[in-house]
Coordinates of C-alpha atoms in Angstrom, one line a residue:
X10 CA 51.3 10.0 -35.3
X11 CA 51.1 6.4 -35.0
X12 CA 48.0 5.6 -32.6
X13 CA 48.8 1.8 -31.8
X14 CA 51.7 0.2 -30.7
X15 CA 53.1 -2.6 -33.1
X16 CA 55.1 -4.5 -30.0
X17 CA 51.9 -4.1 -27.3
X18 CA 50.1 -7.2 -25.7
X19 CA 47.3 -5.8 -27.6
X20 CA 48.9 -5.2 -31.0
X21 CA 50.4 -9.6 -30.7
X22 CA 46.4 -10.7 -29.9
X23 CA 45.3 -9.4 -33.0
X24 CA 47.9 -11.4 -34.8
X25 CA 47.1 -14.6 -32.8
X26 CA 45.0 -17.5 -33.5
X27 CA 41.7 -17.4 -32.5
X28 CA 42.0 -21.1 -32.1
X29 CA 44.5 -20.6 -28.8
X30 CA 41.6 -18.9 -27.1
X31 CA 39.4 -22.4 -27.2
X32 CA 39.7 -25.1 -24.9
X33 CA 41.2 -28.2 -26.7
X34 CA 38.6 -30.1 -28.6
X35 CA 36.4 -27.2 -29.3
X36 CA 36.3 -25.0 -32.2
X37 CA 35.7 -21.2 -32.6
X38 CA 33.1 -21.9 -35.1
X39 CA 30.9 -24.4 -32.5
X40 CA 29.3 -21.1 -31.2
X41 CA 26.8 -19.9 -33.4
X42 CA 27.0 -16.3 -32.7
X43 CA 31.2 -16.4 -33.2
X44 CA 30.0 -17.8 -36.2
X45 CA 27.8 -15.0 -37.6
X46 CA 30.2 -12.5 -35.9
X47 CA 32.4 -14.0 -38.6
X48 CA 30.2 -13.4 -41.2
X49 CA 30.0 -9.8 -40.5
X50 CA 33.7 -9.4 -40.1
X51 CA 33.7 -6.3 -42.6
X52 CA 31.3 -4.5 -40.5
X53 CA 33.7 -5.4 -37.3
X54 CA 36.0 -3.9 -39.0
X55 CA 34.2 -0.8 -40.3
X56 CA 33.1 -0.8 -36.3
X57 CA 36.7 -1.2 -35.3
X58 CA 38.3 1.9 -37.6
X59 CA 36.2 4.1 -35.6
X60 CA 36.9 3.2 -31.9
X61 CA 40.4 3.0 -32.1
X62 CA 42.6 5.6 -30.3
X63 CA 42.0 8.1 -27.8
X64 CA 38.6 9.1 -26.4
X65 CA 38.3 12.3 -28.1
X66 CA 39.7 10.7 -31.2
X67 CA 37.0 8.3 -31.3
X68 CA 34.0 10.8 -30.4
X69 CA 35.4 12.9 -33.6
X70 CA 34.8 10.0 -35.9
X71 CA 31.5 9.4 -34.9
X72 CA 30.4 12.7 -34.9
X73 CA 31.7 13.2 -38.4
X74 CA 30.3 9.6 -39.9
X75 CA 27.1 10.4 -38.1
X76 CA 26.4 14.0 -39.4
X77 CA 27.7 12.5 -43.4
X78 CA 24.5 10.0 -42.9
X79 CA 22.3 12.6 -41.9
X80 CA 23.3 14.8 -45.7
X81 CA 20.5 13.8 -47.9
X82 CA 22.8 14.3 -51.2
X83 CA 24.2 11.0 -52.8
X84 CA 27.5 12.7 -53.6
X85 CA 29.3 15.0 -52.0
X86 CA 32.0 17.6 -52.8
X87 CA 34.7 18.7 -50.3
X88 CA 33.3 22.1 -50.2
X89 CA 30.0 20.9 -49.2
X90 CA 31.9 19.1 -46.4
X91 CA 33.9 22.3 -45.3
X92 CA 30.9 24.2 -45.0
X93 CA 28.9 21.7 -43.6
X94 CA 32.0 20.9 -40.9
X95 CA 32.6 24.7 -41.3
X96 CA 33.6 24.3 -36.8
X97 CA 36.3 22.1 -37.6
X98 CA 39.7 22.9 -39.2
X99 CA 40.7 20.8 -42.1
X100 CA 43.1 19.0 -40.8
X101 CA 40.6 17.6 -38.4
X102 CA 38.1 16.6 -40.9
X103 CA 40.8 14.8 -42.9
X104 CA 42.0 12.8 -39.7
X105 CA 38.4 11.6 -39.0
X106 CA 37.8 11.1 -43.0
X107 CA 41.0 8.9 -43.6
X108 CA 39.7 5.9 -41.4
X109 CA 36.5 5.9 -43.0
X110 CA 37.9 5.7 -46.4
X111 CA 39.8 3.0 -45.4
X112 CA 37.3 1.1 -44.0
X113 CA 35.0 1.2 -47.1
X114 CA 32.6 3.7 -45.5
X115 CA 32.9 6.0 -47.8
X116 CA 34.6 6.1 -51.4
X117 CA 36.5 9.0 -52.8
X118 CA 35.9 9.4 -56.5
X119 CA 39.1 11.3 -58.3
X120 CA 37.1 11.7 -61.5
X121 CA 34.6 14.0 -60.2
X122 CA 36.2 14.7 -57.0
X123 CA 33.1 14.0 -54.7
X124 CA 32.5 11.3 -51.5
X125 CA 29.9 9.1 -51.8
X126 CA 28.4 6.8 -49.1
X127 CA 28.6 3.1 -49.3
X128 CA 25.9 1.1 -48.4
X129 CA 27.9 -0.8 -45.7
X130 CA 27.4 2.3 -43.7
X131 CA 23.6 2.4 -43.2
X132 CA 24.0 -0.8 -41.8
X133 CA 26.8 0.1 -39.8
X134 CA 24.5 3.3 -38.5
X135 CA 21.7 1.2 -37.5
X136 CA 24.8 -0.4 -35.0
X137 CA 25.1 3.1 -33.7
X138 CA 21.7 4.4 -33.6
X139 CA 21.0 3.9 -29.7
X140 CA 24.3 6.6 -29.3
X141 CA 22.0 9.6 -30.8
X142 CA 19.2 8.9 -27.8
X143 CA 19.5 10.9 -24.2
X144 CA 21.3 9.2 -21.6
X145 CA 18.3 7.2 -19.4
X146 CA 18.3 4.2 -17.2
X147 CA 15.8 2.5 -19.7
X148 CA 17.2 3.6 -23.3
X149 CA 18.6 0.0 -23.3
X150 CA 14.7 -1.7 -22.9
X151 CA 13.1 0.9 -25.0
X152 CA 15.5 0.3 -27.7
X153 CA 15.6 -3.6 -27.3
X154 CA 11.6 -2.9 -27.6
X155 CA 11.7 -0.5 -30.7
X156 CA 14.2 -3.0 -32.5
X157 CA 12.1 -6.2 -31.5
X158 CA 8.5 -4.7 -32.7
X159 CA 10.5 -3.3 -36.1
X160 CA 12.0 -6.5 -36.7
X161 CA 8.9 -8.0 -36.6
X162 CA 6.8 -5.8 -38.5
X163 CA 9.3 -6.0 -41.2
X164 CA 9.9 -9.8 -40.8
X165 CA 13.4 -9.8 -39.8
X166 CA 13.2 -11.0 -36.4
X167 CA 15.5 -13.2 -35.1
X168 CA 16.0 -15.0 -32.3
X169 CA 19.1 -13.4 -30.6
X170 CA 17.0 -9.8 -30.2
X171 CA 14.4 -11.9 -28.5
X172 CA 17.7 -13.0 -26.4
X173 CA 18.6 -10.0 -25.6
X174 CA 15.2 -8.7 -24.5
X175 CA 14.7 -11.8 -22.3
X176 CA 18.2 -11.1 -20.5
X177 CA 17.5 -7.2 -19.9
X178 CA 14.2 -8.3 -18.3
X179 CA 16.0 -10.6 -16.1
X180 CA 18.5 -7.7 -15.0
X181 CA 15.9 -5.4 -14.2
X182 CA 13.7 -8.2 -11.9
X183 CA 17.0 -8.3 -9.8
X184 CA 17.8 -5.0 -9.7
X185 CA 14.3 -3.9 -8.5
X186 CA 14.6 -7.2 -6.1
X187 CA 17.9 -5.5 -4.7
X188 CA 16.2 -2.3 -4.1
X189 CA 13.4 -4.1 -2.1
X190 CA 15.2 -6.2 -0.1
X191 CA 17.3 -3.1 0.9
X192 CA 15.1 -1.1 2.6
X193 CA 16.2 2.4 1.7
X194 CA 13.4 4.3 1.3
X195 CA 14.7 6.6 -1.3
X196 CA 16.3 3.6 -2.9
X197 CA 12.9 2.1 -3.0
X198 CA 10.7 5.2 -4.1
X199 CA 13.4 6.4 -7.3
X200 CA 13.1 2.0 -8.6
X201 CA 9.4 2.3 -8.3
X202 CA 9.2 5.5 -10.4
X203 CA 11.9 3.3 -13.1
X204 CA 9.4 0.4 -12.8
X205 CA 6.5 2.5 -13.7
X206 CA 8.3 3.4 -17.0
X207 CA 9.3 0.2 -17.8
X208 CA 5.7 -1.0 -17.1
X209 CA 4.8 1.7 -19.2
X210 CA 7.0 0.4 -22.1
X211 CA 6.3 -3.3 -21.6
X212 CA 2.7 -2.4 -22.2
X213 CA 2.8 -0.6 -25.4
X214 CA 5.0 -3.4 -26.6
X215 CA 2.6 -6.0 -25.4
X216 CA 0.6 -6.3 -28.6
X217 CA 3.4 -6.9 -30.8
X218 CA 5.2 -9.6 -28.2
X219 CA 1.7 -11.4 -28.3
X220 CA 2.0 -11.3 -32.1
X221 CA 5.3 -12.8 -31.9
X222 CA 4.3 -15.7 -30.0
X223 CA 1.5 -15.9 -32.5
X224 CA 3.3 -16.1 -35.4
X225 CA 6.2 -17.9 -33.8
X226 CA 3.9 -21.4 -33.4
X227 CA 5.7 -22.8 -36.4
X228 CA 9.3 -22.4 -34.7
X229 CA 9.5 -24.2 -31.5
X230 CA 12.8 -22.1 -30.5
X231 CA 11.3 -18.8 -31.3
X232 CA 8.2 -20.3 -29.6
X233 CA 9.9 -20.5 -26.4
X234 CA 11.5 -17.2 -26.0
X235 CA 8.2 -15.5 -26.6
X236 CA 7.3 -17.1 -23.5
X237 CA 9.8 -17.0 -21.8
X238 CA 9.6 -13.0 -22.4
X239 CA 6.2 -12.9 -21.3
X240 CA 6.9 -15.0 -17.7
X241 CA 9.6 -12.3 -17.4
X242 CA 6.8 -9.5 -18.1
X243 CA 4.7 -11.2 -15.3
X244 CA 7.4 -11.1 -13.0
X245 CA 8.2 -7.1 -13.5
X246 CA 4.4 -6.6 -13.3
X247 CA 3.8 -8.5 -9.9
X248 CA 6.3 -6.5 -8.1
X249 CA 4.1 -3.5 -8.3
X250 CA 2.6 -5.0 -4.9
X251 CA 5.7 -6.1 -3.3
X252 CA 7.0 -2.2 -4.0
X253 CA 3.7 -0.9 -2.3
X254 CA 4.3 -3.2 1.1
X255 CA 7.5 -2.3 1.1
X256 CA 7.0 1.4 1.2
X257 CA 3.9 0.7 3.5
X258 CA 6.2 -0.6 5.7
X259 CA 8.5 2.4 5.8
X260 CA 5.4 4.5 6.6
X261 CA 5.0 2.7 9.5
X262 CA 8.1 3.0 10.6
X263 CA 8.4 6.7 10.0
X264 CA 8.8 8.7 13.1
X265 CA 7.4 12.7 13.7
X266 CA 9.6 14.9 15.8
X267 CA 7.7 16.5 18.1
X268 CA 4.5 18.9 17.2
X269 CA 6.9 20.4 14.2
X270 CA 5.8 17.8 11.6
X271 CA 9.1 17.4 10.7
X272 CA 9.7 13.4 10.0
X273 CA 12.6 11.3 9.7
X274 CA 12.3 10.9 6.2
X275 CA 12.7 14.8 5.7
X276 CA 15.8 14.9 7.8
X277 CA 17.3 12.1 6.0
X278 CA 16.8 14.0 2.9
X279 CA 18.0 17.0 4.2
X280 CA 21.2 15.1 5.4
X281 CA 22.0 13.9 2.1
X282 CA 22.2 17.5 0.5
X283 CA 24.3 18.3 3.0
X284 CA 28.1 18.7 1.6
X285 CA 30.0 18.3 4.3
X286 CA 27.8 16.3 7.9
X287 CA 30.6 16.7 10.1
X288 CA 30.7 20.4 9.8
X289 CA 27.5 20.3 11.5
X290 CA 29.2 19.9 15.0
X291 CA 30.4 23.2 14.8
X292 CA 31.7 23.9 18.3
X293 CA 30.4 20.8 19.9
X294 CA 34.2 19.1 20.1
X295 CA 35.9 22.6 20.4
X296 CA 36.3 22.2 24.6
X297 CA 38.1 19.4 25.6
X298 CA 38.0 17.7 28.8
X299 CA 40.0 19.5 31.4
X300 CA 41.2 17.5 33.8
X301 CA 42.0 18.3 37.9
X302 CA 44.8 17.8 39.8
X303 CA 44.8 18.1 43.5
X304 CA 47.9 17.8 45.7
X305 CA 48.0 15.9 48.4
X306 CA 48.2 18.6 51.0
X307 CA 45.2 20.4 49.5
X308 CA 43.2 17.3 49.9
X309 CA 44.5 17.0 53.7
X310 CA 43.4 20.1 54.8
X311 CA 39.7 19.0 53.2
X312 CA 39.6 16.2 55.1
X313 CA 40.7 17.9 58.6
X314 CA 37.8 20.5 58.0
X315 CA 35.5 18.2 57.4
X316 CA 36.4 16.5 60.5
X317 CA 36.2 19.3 62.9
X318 CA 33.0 21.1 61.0
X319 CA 29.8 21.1 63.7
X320 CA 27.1 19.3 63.1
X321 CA 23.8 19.4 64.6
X322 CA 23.2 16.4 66.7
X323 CA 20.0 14.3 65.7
X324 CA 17.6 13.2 68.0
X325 CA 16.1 9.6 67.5
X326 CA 12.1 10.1 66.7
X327 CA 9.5 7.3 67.3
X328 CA 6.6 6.5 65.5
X329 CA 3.4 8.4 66.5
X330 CA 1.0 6.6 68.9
X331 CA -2.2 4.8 67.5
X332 CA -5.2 6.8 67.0
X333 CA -8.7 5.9 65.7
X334 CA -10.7 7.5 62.8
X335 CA -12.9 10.1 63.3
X336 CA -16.2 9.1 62.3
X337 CA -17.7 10.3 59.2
X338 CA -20.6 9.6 56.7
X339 CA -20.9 8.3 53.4
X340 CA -23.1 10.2 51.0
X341 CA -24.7 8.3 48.5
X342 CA -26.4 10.1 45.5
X343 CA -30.0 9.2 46.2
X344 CA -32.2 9.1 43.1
X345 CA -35.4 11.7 42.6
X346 CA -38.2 11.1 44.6
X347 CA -40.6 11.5 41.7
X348 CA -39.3 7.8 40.7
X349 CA -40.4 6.5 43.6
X350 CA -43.7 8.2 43.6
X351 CA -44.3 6.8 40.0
X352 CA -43.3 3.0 41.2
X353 CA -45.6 3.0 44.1
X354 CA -48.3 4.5 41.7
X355 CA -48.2 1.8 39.9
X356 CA -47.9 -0.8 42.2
X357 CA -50.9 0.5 43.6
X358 CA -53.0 0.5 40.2
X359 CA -51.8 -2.8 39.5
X360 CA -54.2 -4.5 42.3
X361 CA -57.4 -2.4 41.3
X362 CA -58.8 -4.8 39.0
X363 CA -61.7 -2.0 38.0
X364 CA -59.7 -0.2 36.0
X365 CA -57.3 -3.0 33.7
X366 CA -55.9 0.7 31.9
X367 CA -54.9 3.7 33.2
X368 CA -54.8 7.3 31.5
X369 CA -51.1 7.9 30.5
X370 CA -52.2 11.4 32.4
X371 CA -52.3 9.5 35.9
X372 CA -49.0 8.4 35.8
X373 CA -47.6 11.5 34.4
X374 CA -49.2 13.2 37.7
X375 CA -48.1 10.2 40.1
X376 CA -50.6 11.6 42.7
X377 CA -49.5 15.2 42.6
X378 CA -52.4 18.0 42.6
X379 CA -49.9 20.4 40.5
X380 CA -46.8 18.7 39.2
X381 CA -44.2 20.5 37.5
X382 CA -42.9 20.5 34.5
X383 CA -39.4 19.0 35.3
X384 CA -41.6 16.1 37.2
X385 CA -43.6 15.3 34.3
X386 CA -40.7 15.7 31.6
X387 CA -38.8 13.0 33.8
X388 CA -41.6 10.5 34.1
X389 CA -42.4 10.6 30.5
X390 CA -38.6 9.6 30.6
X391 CA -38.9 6.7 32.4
X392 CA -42.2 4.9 30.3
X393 CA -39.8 3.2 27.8
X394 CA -38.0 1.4 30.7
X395 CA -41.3 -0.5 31.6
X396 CA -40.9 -4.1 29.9
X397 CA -37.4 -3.3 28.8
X398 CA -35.3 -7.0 28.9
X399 CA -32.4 -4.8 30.0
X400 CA -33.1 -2.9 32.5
X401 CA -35.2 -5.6 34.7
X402 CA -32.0 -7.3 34.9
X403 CA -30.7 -4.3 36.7
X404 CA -30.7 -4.2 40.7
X405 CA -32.5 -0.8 42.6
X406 CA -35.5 1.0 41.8
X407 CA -34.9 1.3 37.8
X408 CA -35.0 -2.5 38.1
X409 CA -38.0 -2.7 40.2
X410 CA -39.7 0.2 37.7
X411 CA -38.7 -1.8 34.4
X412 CA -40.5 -5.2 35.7
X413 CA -43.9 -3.6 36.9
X414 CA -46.9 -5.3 35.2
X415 CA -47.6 -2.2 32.8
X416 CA -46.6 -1.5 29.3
X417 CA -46.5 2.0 27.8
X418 CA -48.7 3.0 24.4
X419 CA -48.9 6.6 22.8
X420 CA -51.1 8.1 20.1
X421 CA -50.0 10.8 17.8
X422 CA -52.6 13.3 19.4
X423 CA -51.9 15.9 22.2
X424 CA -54.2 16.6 24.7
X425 CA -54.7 19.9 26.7
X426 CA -54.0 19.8 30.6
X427 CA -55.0 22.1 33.5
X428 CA -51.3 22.4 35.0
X429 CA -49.8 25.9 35.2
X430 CA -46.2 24.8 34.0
X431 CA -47.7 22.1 31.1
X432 CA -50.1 23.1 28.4
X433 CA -50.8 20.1 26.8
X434 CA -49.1 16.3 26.4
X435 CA -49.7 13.4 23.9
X436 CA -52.3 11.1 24.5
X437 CA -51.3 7.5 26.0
X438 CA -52.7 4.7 28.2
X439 CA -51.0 2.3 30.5
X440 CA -52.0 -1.5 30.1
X441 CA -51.2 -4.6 31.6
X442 CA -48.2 -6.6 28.9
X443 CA -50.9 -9.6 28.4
X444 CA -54.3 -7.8 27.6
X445 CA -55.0 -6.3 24.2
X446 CA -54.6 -2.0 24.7
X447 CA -58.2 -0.2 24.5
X448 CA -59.1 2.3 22.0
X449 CA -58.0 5.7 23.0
X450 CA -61.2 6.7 22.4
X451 CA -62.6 4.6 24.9
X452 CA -60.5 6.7 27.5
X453 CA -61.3 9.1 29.9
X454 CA -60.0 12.3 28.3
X455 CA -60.4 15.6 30.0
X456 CA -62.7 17.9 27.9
X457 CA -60.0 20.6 27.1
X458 CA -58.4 18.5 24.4
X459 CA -58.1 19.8 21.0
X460 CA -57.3 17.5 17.8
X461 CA -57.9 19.8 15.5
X462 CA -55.2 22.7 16.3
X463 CA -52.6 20.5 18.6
X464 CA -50.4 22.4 21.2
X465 CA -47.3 22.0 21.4
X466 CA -45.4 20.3 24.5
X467 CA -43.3 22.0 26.8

């Protein structure tokens, strides 16, 4: 069967001049890589005896070239390629044999009736290497990486795979650029996870690319795309924040239905599993309008009934007549009297110049005989306000209690009191804000006090 077609368009460009495909003045060998394409025209054509013909055709070659370089004898006999290709009929393993005999791949030795591999095929293997990895969205970078680092350790680099990495850098900035500016948030998380791997990969490879540049300060060229590869790296690695604001801003913009905790982002999902969205209407468009139609005698007789229907005749109604208010009173909540009692207590003391201190007891009491315990609790309440900056600025009877001539001092001693409802209370004083605060011991304390075994307060 003959695969090509002798008369095709394609068959007449082989035969052509490379020369007609130039411009005028410029030859084919002025590009440096047509020129070492050139030199490797035997491996072209090695390359080019596999991939001709049909799909299938072309996956049987290189599965059969590819399993003969994985056979670790130097020689090899046709049975051990029947049983080794034991799936494949023999007809079939001649038709993907014959091309690579003719394209020097393999030599057939009549003698001792064996194959052997030529040495033209490892190198032609190494060209087909990246087919034996799994399909994935960065087996391109990874194996740019693997081939850059193994160059260089085995000092073979050159600067075309520095090229090459440098360009599939490039693609991937504007790729994961596109998927920012877009705004899909699945479009945005599934290029983050992708730039995490190839952050991932740039950063084992980092050691050997600062190598590179290392030992590339001799060259000047190869000098150049070492950096060049690292501003790339920098620009992959900075994106890391401009993917995080991005999705921040999606957060924001996310929206909860209701109390359900459903989110828009889980119905969009949802939505895109679905198979077919517009058989979610269901019934919705089953019922179509159904329009009216009403003669014109029908609509006659409406009209004539509506004319001689009884209605009930309205009366015209005024505005009711001006009337005053009823009085009323305004109740204020008055404050507890036992605030009063204290400020005129106080007041009082602070004209009796005998006494310049006052037992913190008196003011507790306020003049009562037998206070209660409420009384006394809320008085006690009321000593920090004396002197306070902020409450004198207040208007009413806090204000006038606040800026009273009397400052507030406690000990850490209770005292024991004669009061049915209150046991006992901490020892304190009252003294004008500009005089020096007497001992406590120098105060009149009532003879039940106890500073050895202190009571607690109510």
């Amino acid at each position: 069967m003959n695969l090509s077609d002798e008369t095709s368009p394609d068959a007449t460009a082989d035969r052509a001049d490379p020369q007609q495909w130039f411009r005028e003045g410029a030859a084919p060998m002025d590009a440096p890589l047509w020129w070492q394409l050139a030199q490797q025209a035997e491996m072209v054509e090695a390359l080019r005896s596999l991939c001709t013909g049909s799909p299938p055709l072309v996956q049987l070659r290189l599965w059969v070239f590819m399993e003969l370089m994985t056979l670790p004898q130097a020689r090899l006999s046709r049975e051990t390629l029947n049983l080794h290709f034991h799936l494949l009929r023999e007809e079939a393993l001649d038709l993907a044999l014959r091309p690579l005999r003719a394209a020097g791949l393999i030599e057939w030795d009549a003698g001792t009736l064996e194959y052997s591999v030529m040495p033209r095929a490892a190198g032609l293997m190494a060209l087909l290497a990246p087919l034996t990895r799994s399909a994935d969205e960065d087996t391109e970078l990874a194996g740019l990486l693997a081939q850059v680092a193994g160059a260089h350790q085995l000092g073979t680099l050159q600067p075309s795979q520095l090229k090459h990495l440098q360009a599939q850098l490039a693609r991937l900035h504007d790729e994961f650029a596109d998927a920012i500016a877009s705004g899909s948030e699945f479009r945005l998380r599934r290029s983050r996870e992708r730039h995490g791997r190839v952050f991932e990969l740039i950063d084992r490879a980092s050691q050997v690319l600062a190598a590179i540049t290392a030992a590339a300060q001799e060259h000047p060229g190869t000098l150049r795309l070492a950096r060049d590869i690292g501003l790339a790296q920098a620009r992959l690695l900075a994106m890391k924040s401009q993917f995080d604001r991005a999705l921040h801003q999606v957060e924001r913009q996310r929206v909860t239905l209701g109390s359900t905790g459903v989110t828009t982002t889980d119905v969009r999902r949802w939505l895109r599993g679905v198979a077919d969205p517009a058989a979610l209407l269901g019934d919705a468009l089953a019922l179509p309008v159904r329009p009216v139609f009403v003669m014109g005698h029908d609509m006659l007789d409406v009209t004539e009934a509506e004319f001689e229907r009884e209605r009930p005749v309205l009366q015209a109604e005024s505005l009711p007549e001006a009337a005053s208010a009823p009085p009323g009173e305004l109740h204020a909540l008055a404050l507890p009297k036992e605030l009063d009692a204290l400020i005129q207590a106080l007041a009082a003391w602070q004209h009796d110049a005998s006494a310049p201190a006052r037992d913190m007891v008196e003011a507790l009491q306020a003049g009562g005989s037998d206070p209660r315990y409420a009384a006394v609790a809320y008085r006690a309440q009321l000593m920090p306000l004396l002197g306070d900056p902020q409450s004198q600025a207040l208007k009413g009877a806090t204000g006038d209690l606040a800026r009273l001539p009397w400052r507030p001092r406690w000990a850490d001693r209770v005292q024991s009191l004669p009061w049915p409802e209150v046991s006992a209370a901490s020892i304190g004083c009252l003294h004008p804000p500009h005089a020096e605060p007497p001992p406590f011991e120098a105060l009149p304390i009532p003879p039940e006090a106890d500073d050895t075994a202190p009571a607690p307060a109510r």
